[in-house]
CSV table of C-alpha atoms in Angstrom, one decimal:
chain,number,residue,atom,x,y,z
A,208,MET,CA,-4.5,-1.3,36.9
A,209,GLY,CA,-5.2,2.5,37.0
A,210,ILE,CA,-2.6,3.2,34.3
A,211,ILE,CA,-4.3,0.8,31.9
A,212,ARG,CA,-7.7,2.2,32.7
A,213,SER,CA,-6.7,5.8,32.2
A,214,SER,CA,-4.8,4.9,29.0
A,215,TRP,CA,-7.9,3.1,27.7
A,216,GLN,CA,-10.0,6.1,28.5
A,217,ALA,CA,-7.6,8.5,26.8
A,218,PHE,CA,-7.6,6.2,23.7
A,219,GLY,CA,-11.4,6.3,23.8
A,220,ARG,CA,-11.4,10.1,23.8
A,221,TRP,CA,-8.9,10.2,21.0
A,222,ARG,CA,-10.9,7.7,19.0
A,223,LYS,CA,-14.2,9.6,19.3
A,224,ARG,CA,-12.7,12.7,17.7
A,225,ARG,CA,-11.6,10.8,14.5
A,226,PRO,CA,-13.2,8.6,11.9
A,227,PHE,CA,-11.5,5.7,13.6
A,228,TRP,CA,-13.2,2.7,11.9
A,229,GLY,CA,-13.1,4.3,8.5
A,230,ALA,CA,-9.4,4.9,8.7
A,231,THR,CA,-8.8,1.4,10.1
A,232,PHE,CA,-10.7,-0.2,7.2
A,233,LEU,CA,-8.7,1.9,4.8
A,234,LEU,CA,-5.4,0.8,6.4
A,235,LEU,CA,-6.5,-2.8,6.3
A,236,SER,CA,-7.6,-2.4,2.7
A,237,SER,CA,-4.2,-1.0,1.8
A,238,LEU,CA,-2.4,-4.0,3.3
A,239,VAL,CA,-4.5,-6.4,1.4
A,240,ILE,CA,-4.1,-4.4,-1.8
A,241,LEU,CA,-0.3,-4.1,-1.4
A,242,TRP,CA,0.1,-7.8,-0.8
A,243,ILE,CA,-0.2,-8.7,-4.5
A,244,PRO,CA,2.4,-6.3,-5.8
A,245,MET,CA,4.7,-7.5,-3.0
A,246,GLN,CA,4.3,-11.1,-4.3
A,247,LEU,CA,5.0,-10.0,-7.9
A,248,TYR,CA,8.0,-7.7,-7.0
A,249,GLU,CA,10.4,-9.9,-9.0
A,250,ILE,CA,8.6,-9.1,-12.3
A,251,SER,CA,7.8,-5.5,-11.4
A,252,LEU,CA,11.0,-4.3,-13.1
A,253,VAL,CA,9.7,-5.4,-16.5
A,254,PRO,CA,8.8,-2.4,-18.7
A,255,GLY,CA,5.0,-1.9,-19.1
A,256,SER,CA,4.2,-3.8,-15.9
A,257,MET,CA,1.1,-2.7,-14.0
A,258,VAL,CA,2.7,-3.7,-10.7
A,259,PHE,CA,3.9,-0.2,-10.1
A,260,ALA,CA,0.3,1.0,-10.4
A,261,GLY,CA,-0.6,-1.5,-7.7
A,262,PHE,CA,2.2,-0.1,-5.4
A,263,PHE,CA,1.0,3.5,-6.1
A,264,LEU,CA,-2.7,2.9,-5.5
A,265,GLY,CA,-2.1,0.7,-2.5
A,266,GLY,CA,0.1,3.4,-1.1
A,267,MET,CA,-2.5,6.0,-1.8
A,268,VAL,CA,-5.1,4.1,0.2
A,269,MET,CA,-2.7,3.7,3.1
A,270,LEU,CA,-1.9,7.4,3.0
A,271,MET,CA,-5.6,8.3,3.1
A,272,GLY,CA,-6.1,6.0,6.1
A,273,ILE,CA,-3.2,7.6,8.0
A,274,LEU,CA,-4.2,11.1,7.1
A,275,SER,CA,-7.8,10.4,8.3
A,276,TYR,CA,-6.3,9.7,11.7
A,277,ALA,CA,-4.2,12.8,11.6
A,278,MET,CA,-6.6,15.3,10.0
A,279,PRO,CA,-10.2,14.3,10.9
A,280,ARG,CA,-11.5,17.7,9.5
A,281,LEU,CA,-10.7,16.4,6.0
A,282,SER,CA,-12.3,13.0,6.5
A,283,THR,CA,-14.8,13.5,3.7
A,284,LEU,CA,-12.2,14.4,1.1
A,285,LEU,CA,-9.8,11.6,2.3
A,286,GLY,CA,-12.6,9.1,2.2
A,287,ILE,CA,-13.5,9.9,-1.4
A,288,ILE,CA,-9.8,9.7,-2.5
A,289,GLY,CA,-9.3,6.5,-0.6
A,290,MET,CA,-12.4,4.9,-2.0
A,291,PHE,CA,-11.5,6.0,-5.6
A,292,SER,CA,-7.9,4.6,-5.1
A,293,ALA,CA,-9.3,1.3,-3.8
A,294,ILE,CA,-11.6,0.9,-6.8
A,295,LEU,CA,-8.8,1.8,-9.2
A,296,SER,CA,-6.5,-0.7,-7.6
A,297,ILE,CA,-8.3,-3.4,-9.5
A,298,MET,CA,-6.2,-2.5,-12.5
A,299,GLY,CA,-2.8,-2.7,-10.8
A,300,ALA,CA,-3.2,-5.1,-8.0
A,301,LEU,CA,-6.4,-7.0,-8.7
A,302,GLY,CA,-7.8,-5.0,-5.8
A,303,GLY,CA,-6.4,-7.5,-3.4
A,304,PHE,CA,-8.5,-10.2,-5.0
A,305,LEU,CA,-11.4,-7.7,-4.6
A,306,VAL,CA,-11.3,-8.1,-0.8
A,307,GLY,CA,-9.1,-5.0,-0.6
A,308,THR,CA,-11.4,-3.1,-2.9
A,309,ILE,CA,-14.5,-3.9,-0.8
A,310,LEU,CA,-12.7,-3.0,2.5
A,311,GLY,CA,-11.6,0.3,0.8
A,312,ILE,CA,-15.1,1.1,-0.2
A,313,ILE,CA,-16.4,0.4,3.3
A,314,GLY,CA,-13.6,2.4,4.9
A,315,GLY,CA,-14.1,5.3,2.5
A,316,ALA,CA,-17.8,5.4,3.1
A,317,LEU,CA,-17.3,5.4,6.8
A,318,CYS,CA,-14.9,8.3,6.5
A,319,ILE,CA,-17.3,10.2,4.3
A,320,ALA,CA,-20.2,9.6,6.7
A,321,TRP,CA,-18.3,10.4,9.9
A,322,ARG,CA,-19.3,13.3,12.0
A,323,PRO,CA,-18.0,14.4,15.4
A,324,GLN,CA,-20.1,13.0,18.2
A,325,TRP,CA,-20.8,16.4,19.7
A,326,ALA,CA,-21.8,18.0,16.4
A,327,GLU,CA,-25.3,19.4,16.2
A,328,VAL,CA,-27.6,17.3,14.0
A,329,ASP,CA,-29.3,20.3,12.3
A,330,VAL,CA,-26.1,22.2,11.4
A,331,PRO,CA,-24.8,21.7,7.9
A,332,MET,CA,-21.8,19.4,7.5
A,333,ALA,CA,-19.2,22.2,6.7
A,334,HIS,CA,-19.8,23.8,10.1
A,335,SER,CA,-19.8,20.6,12.1
A,336,GLU,CA,-16.5,19.4,10.6
A,337,ALA,CA,-14.8,22.4,12.2
A,338,ALA,CA,-15.8,20.9,15.5
A,339,ALA,CA,-13.7,17.8,14.8
A,340,ASP,CA,-10.5,19.4,16.0
A,341,LYS,CA,-12.1,21.0,19.1
A,342,GLU,CA,-12.6,19.3,22.5
A,343,PRO,CA,-16.2,18.4,23.3
A,344,SER,CA,-17.9,20.9,25.6
A,345,VAL,CA,-19.0,19.8,29.1
A,346,ALA,CA,-22.7,20.1,28.2
A,347,ALA,CA,-22.2,17.8,25.1
A,348,ALA,CA,-20.3,15.2,27.1
A,349,ASP,CA,-23.2,14.6,29.5
């Protein structure tokens, strides 16, 4: 029981230092967006097919979600690129019947709006993003 509790607490500490929900929504959006090109894979070899654009844009959204987990310092840039790719996926993959596009917009917005929990409120965003890779101080954890 203690192993589960300590693992859950370690996951909670890891999650607080990243734009967890934004990246999760981006990954979910990419799966929904990629579902349509996967269903149309048989005709994707036809020249002039937009299915390749669906694979590319769905992959871009997935990459932005994974990179948001790995590099929280760049969450604003990754959120913008992820949101832009999700919107453009309407051309190549119908945006996952628009569900993937909406999830991508929500995930990108959450990545853009994310700030580390221990960042000072009055400090400009560029300075507080540098705190994303640092451990929270003891005073900020109280």
